Amino acid sequence: MMRSILAAGAAALVLSACSGGDDGSGSGSSGDPEPIDDVCALLPPEDATRIVGASYLRAHEPSPDLPFPLCSYQQSEDEAPFTLTVSAGEGDLDQVVRGLEMFGEVTENPIEVPGADDAVVLTTDDGDLVIEQVAAEVDGNAFVVTFGGSTEVAVRLLSAALGGDAVDHTGAAVPDVCDLDPQVTSVLGRRAEREAGPAEEAWSSCSWETGTGTSATLSTARDAGDPDRYLAEHGYVPEGVSPQQIQVPGADAALLVHDPAAAVSQASGLAQVGPVIYEVEVDDAATGRAAAIATELLTVAIGSS
């Protein structure tokens, strides 16, 4: 089950904004940073759509409850994988890092972002949730992008927010998993009713229901990181369960999450082929074979693509 990292990212940035004034230790220029009048204007939804290859319908204005400007972007579906927020206007990079350190261990990796005086990739791990953000400083102002996808795409989003060009996404479109209807039906063992989902350049999703207690959802996402990161940012792992590495023919890496003690047989799986992540979620009250079905679906999805 996908979960948004928006709330965690926003909370981290709230603490960042509240955690420090100008104590002289900042890395930016002297004096207060210039205020950001309209943070949503930094990255119009149509530019975000071009860069990611997934539709952003609109940008939500900052909440009056937040002490700094943060713009969140609505996608075409509630559970789309490419969560996006942009914040700016409250302090420098040092203040952002100090705020994130209140959540857990923060790793900083320098990175080049066109138009920035300084830029880093910030990874915060509190032992349960991993948040990756790309942050840049311009004239004492920190600009932060929280994006549920690859670092490379996040850098392009941040560069566009700083005034650079909105570079179109690259690479082939992901496979439309709804085209796998015959293969999925074969794995499920009986005719399943298909519910078509979105099919965009960067991601697609489709669901099947047998009507006898077995259902499956298969999704693909491009430039969404490796299985470990995707699971940390979007997935759900039941308490006491550890993801297992599995072998899926044709996959660079694959993980399975399955709780054999659960009352209803459920499983989710992830597999990576190049820049594409395949995700499957299975409920199987009928036969109790959720883990086996999830592995089979990943195998046929990759073998048919």
Coordinates of C-alpha atoms in Angstrom, one line a residue:
M1 CA 0.0 0.0 0.0
M2 CA 1.5 3.3 -1.0
R3 CA 1.8 6.0 1.6
S4 CA 2.5 9.7 1.0
I5 CA 5.7 11.2 2.4
L6 CA 4.2 14.7 2.2
A7 CA 3.2 14.8 5.8
A8 CA 6.6 13.7 7.1
G9 CA 8.5 16.0 4.7
A10 CA 6.3 18.9 5.7
A11 CA 6.7 18.2 9.4
A12 CA 10.5 18.0 9.0
L13 CA 10.5 21.4 7.2
V14 CA 8.2 22.9 9.9
L15 CA 10.8 21.9 12.5
S16 CA 13.5 23.2 10.2
A17 CA 11.8 26.6 10.0
C18 CA 11.3 26.7 13.7
S19 CA 14.6 25.4 14.8
G20 CA 16.9 28.3 14.2
G21 CA 17.2 31.9 13.6
D22 CA 20.3 33.5 12.3
D23 CA 23.0 32.4 14.7
G24 CA 25.8 33.3 12.5
S25 CA 26.5 29.7 11.5
G26 CA 24.6 29.8 8.2
S27 CA 26.3 29.1 5.0
G28 CA 24.5 31.7 3.0
S29 CA 25.0 35.4 2.5
S30 CA 24.6 37.8 5.4
G31 CA 21.2 39.4 6.2
D32 CA 17.7 38.0 6.0
P33 CA 16.7 36.1 2.9
E34 CA 14.3 37.7 0.5
P35 CA 10.7 36.6 1.1
I36 CA 9.0 34.2 -1.4
D37 CA 5.7 35.8 -2.3
D38 CA 4.3 32.8 -4.3
V39 CA 6.2 29.5 -3.9
C40 CA 3.7 27.7 -6.2
A41 CA 4.8 30.0 -9.0
L42 CA 8.3 28.7 -8.8
L43 CA 7.3 25.4 -10.4
P44 CA 4.0 25.5 -12.4
P45 CA 2.1 22.1 -12.5
E46 CA 2.5 21.9 -16.2
D47 CA 6.3 22.1 -15.9
A48 CA 6.3 19.4 -13.2
T49 CA 4.3 17.2 -15.5
R50 CA 6.8 17.7 -18.4
I51 CA 9.8 16.9 -16.2
V52 CA 8.3 13.8 -14.5
G53 CA 6.1 12.4 -17.2
A54 CA 3.2 12.1 -14.8
S55 CA 0.2 14.5 -14.6
Y56 CA 0.1 17.1 -11.8
L57 CA -3.4 18.7 -12.0
R58 CA -2.7 21.7 -9.8
A59 CA -0.5 23.2 -7.0
H60 CA -2.0 23.7 -3.6
E61 CA -1.2 27.0 -1.9
P62 CA 0.7 26.9 1.4
S63 CA -1.3 26.2 4.5
P64 CA -1.7 29.2 6.9
D65 CA -0.7 26.8 9.7
L66 CA 2.8 26.5 8.3
P67 CA 5.4 29.1 9.3
F68 CA 7.0 29.0 5.8
P69 CA 5.8 28.7 2.2
L70 CA 5.3 25.1 1.1
C71 CA 3.6 24.1 -2.2
S72 CA 2.2 20.6 -2.7
Y73 CA 1.2 19.2 -6.0
Q74 CA -2.0 17.1 -6.7
Q75 CA -1.6 14.2 -9.0
S76 CA -4.1 12.5 -11.3
E77 CA -4.7 9.7 -8.8
D78 CA -4.8 9.7 -5.0
E79 CA -2.1 6.9 -4.8
A80 CA 0.2 8.1 -7.6
P81 CA 3.8 7.4 -6.7
F82 CA 5.3 10.8 -7.5
T83 CA 4.6 12.9 -4.4
L84 CA 6.0 16.4 -4.9
T85 CA 6.4 19.5 -2.6
V86 CA 8.4 22.6 -3.0
S87 CA 9.4 24.9 -0.1
A88 CA 11.4 28.1 0.1
G89 CA 11.9 31.2 2.0
E90 CA 12.9 30.2 5.5
G91 CA 16.6 30.3 6.2
D92 CA 19.6 28.6 4.7
L93 CA 20.7 25.0 4.2
D94 CA 22.2 24.8 7.7
Q95 CA 18.8 25.6 9.2
V96 CA 17.1 22.9 7.0
V97 CA 19.6 20.3 8.2
R98 CA 19.2 21.2 11.8
G99 CA 15.4 20.8 11.5
L100 CA 15.7 17.4 9.9
E101 CA 18.2 16.2 12.5
M102 CA 15.3 16.4 15.0
F103 CA 13.7 13.5 13.1
G104 CA 16.7 11.2 12.9
E105 CA 20.1 10.7 11.3
V106 CA 20.7 13.0 8.3
T107 CA 23.1 12.2 5.5
E108 CA 24.3 15.1 3.3
N109 CA 25.7 14.5 -0.2
P110 CA 26.8 17.5 -2.2
I111 CA 25.3 17.7 -5.7
E112 CA 25.3 20.1 -8.6
V113 CA 22.1 22.0 -9.2
P114 CA 22.1 24.6 -12.0
G115 CA 21.4 28.1 -10.7
A116 CA 22.3 27.2 -7.0
D117 CA 25.1 28.6 -4.9
D118 CA 25.2 25.3 -3.0
A119 CA 23.1 22.1 -3.1
V120 CA 22.9 18.8 -1.3
V121 CA 20.8 15.6 -1.2
L122 CA 19.5 15.1 2.3
T123 CA 18.5 11.7 3.4
T124 CA 16.7 11.4 6.8
D125 CA 16.2 8.0 8.4
D126 CA 14.3 7.8 11.7
G127 CA 14.5 4.0 11.7
D128 CA 11.0 3.7 10.3
L129 CA 10.6 6.2 7.5
V130 CA 13.2 7.4 5.0
I131 CA 12.8 10.9 3.5
E132 CA 15.1 12.0 0.6
Q133 CA 15.1 15.7 -0.3
V134 CA 17.1 17.8 -2.6
A135 CA 17.9 21.2 -1.3
A136 CA 19.7 24.3 -2.8
E137 CA 20.7 27.6 -1.5
V138 CA 20.5 30.9 -3.5
D139 CA 21.4 34.2 -1.9
G140 CA 20.8 32.8 1.6
N141 CA 17.5 31.2 0.8
A142 CA 17.0 27.4 0.9
F143 CA 14.8 25.8 -1.7
V144 CA 13.8 22.2 -1.0
V145 CA 12.1 19.6 -3.2
T146 CA 10.6 16.5 -1.7
F147 CA 9.9 14.1 -4.5
G148 CA 8.8 10.4 -4.4
G149 CA 11.1 9.4 -7.3
S150 CA 14.7 9.4 -8.4
T151 CA 17.3 12.0 -7.3
E152 CA 18.0 12.9 -10.9
V153 CA 14.4 13.9 -11.5
A154 CA 14.3 15.8 -8.2
V155 CA 17.3 17.8 -9.3
R156 CA 15.6 18.7 -12.6
L157 CA 12.5 19.8 -10.7
L158 CA 14.6 21.9 -8.3
S159 CA 16.6 23.5 -11.1
A160 CA 13.3 24.5 -12.8
A161 CA 12.0 26.0 -9.6
L162 CA 15.2 28.1 -9.5
G163 CA 14.4 29.5 -12.9
G164 CA 16.0 26.9 -15.2
D165 CA 14.3 25.3 -18.1
A166 CA 11.7 22.6 -17.6
V167 CA 13.5 19.7 -19.3
D168 CA 11.2 17.1 -20.7
H169 CA 11.4 13.6 -19.1
T170 CA 13.6 11.1 -21.0
G171 CA 13.3 7.4 -21.7
A172 CA 10.6 5.2 -23.0
A173 CA 7.1 5.1 -21.4
V174 CA 6.5 2.4 -18.8
P175 CA 4.5 -0.6 -19.9
D176 CA 0.8 -0.3 -19.5
V177 CA 0.1 -3.1 -17.1
C178 CA -3.6 -3.4 -18.2
D179 CA -2.2 -5.0 -21.4
L180 CA -1.2 -8.0 -19.2
D181 CA -4.9 -9.0 -18.7
P182 CA -4.5 -12.5 -20.2
Q183 CA -1.3 -13.3 -18.2
V184 CA -2.8 -12.0 -15.0
T185 CA -6.0 -13.9 -15.5
S186 CA -3.9 -17.1 -16.1
V187 CA -2.0 -16.6 -12.8
L188 CA -5.2 -15.9 -10.8
G189 CA -6.7 -19.2 -12.2
R190 CA -10.0 -17.8 -13.2
R191 CA -11.5 -15.0 -15.2
A192 CA -11.0 -11.7 -13.3
E193 CA -12.8 -8.5 -13.7
R194 CA -10.2 -5.8 -14.7
E195 CA -10.4 -2.2 -13.5
A196 CA -8.2 0.0 -15.7
G197 CA -6.1 2.6 -13.9
P198 CA -4.0 5.4 -15.2
A199 CA -1.4 4.9 -18.0
E200 CA 1.0 7.8 -18.2
E201 CA 4.5 8.1 -19.5
A202 CA 6.0 7.6 -16.0
W203 CA 3.6 5.2 -14.4
S204 CA 0.6 2.9 -14.9
S205 CA -1.7 0.8 -12.7
C206 CA -4.4 -1.8 -13.1
S207 CA -6.4 -4.0 -10.8
W208 CA -8.1 -7.4 -11.0
E209 CA -10.9 -9.0 -8.9
T210 CA -12.0 -12.6 -9.2
G211 CA -15.2 -12.2 -7.1
T212 CA -14.2 -15.2 -5.0
G213 CA -11.8 -13.5 -2.5
T214 CA -8.7 -13.0 -4.7
S215 CA -7.6 -9.5 -6.0
A216 CA -4.4 -8.1 -7.4
T217 CA -3.1 -4.7 -8.3
L218 CA -0.1 -4.3 -10.6
S219 CA 1.7 -1.0 -11.1
T220 CA 4.8 0.3 -12.9
A221 CA 6.8 3.5 -12.2
R222 CA 9.8 4.9 -14.0
D223 CA 12.6 6.8 -12.2
A224 CA 11.3 5.8 -8.8
G225 CA 14.5 4.5 -7.2
D226 CA 15.4 0.9 -6.3
P227 CA 13.1 -1.5 -4.5
D228 CA 14.5 -0.7 -1.0
R229 CA 14.0 3.0 -1.4
Y230 CA 10.6 2.6 -3.1
L231 CA 9.5 0.4 -0.2
A232 CA 10.8 2.8 2.4
E233 CA 9.0 5.8 0.8
H234 CA 5.8 4.3 -0.6
G235 CA 5.3 0.8 0.8
Y236 CA 3.8 -0.7 3.9
V237 CA 5.6 -3.4 6.0
P238 CA 3.5 -5.0 8.8
E239 CA 5.0 -4.8 12.3
G240 CA 7.3 -7.7 12.9
V241 CA 7.7 -8.6 9.2
S242 CA 11.0 -8.2 7.3
P243 CA 11.1 -7.8 3.5
Q244 CA 12.6 -10.8 1.8
Q245 CA 14.9 -10.7 -1.3
I246 CA 13.5 -13.0 -4.0
Q247 CA 14.5 -14.1 -7.4
V248 CA 12.4 -12.9 -10.3
P249 CA 13.7 -13.8 -13.8
G250 CA 14.8 -10.7 -15.7
A251 CA 14.8 -8.4 -12.6
D252 CA 17.8 -6.5 -11.3
A253 CA 16.5 -6.8 -7.7
A254 CA 13.2 -7.9 -6.1
L255 CA 11.6 -7.9 -2.7
L256 CA 8.6 -9.6 -1.2
V257 CA 6.6 -8.5 1.9
H258 CA 4.4 -11.2 3.4
D259 CA 3.0 -11.9 6.8
P260 CA 2.3 -15.7 7.1
A261 CA 0.5 -15.1 10.4
A262 CA -2.0 -12.7 9.1
A263 CA -5.7 -13.7 9.2
V264 CA -6.1 -13.0 5.5
S265 CA -3.4 -14.0 3.0
Q266 CA -1.8 -10.8 1.7
A267 CA 1.5 -10.0 0.0
S268 CA 3.2 -7.2 -1.9
G269 CA 6.2 -7.4 -4.1
L270 CA 8.6 -5.1 -5.9
A271 CA 11.0 -5.8 -8.8
Q272 CA 13.3 -3.5 -10.7
V273 CA 14.3 -3.6 -14.3
G274 CA 16.6 -0.8 -15.2
P275 CA 14.8 2.5 -14.3
V276 CA 11.4 0.8 -14.0
I277 CA 9.8 -0.5 -10.7
Y278 CA 7.1 -3.2 -10.9
E279 CA 4.8 -3.3 -7.8
V280 CA 2.2 -5.9 -7.1
E281 CA -0.3 -6.2 -4.2
V282 CA -2.3 -9.3 -3.6
D283 CA -5.2 -10.3 -1.3
D284 CA -6.1 -14.0 -1.4
A285 CA -8.7 -15.1 1.0
A286 CA -9.7 -17.9 -1.3
T287 CA -6.5 -20.1 -1.4
G288 CA -4.0 -18.5 0.9
R289 CA -1.4 -18.2 -1.8
A290 CA -0.9 -14.5 -1.8
A291 CA 3.0 -14.7 -1.7
A292 CA 3.2 -17.2 -4.5
I293 CA 0.7 -15.2 -6.6
A294 CA 2.6 -12.0 -6.1
T295 CA 5.9 -13.6 -7.2
E296 CA 4.2 -15.2 -10.3
L297 CA 2.6 -11.8 -11.3
L298 CA 6.0 -10.1 -11.1
T299 CA 7.5 -12.9 -13.2
V300 CA 4.9 -12.7 -16.0
A301 CA 4.9 -8.9 -15.9
I302 CA 8.6 -8.6 -16.5
G303 CA 8.7 -11.5 -18.9
S304 CA 5.9 -9.9 -21.0
S305 CA 7.4 -6.4 -21.1

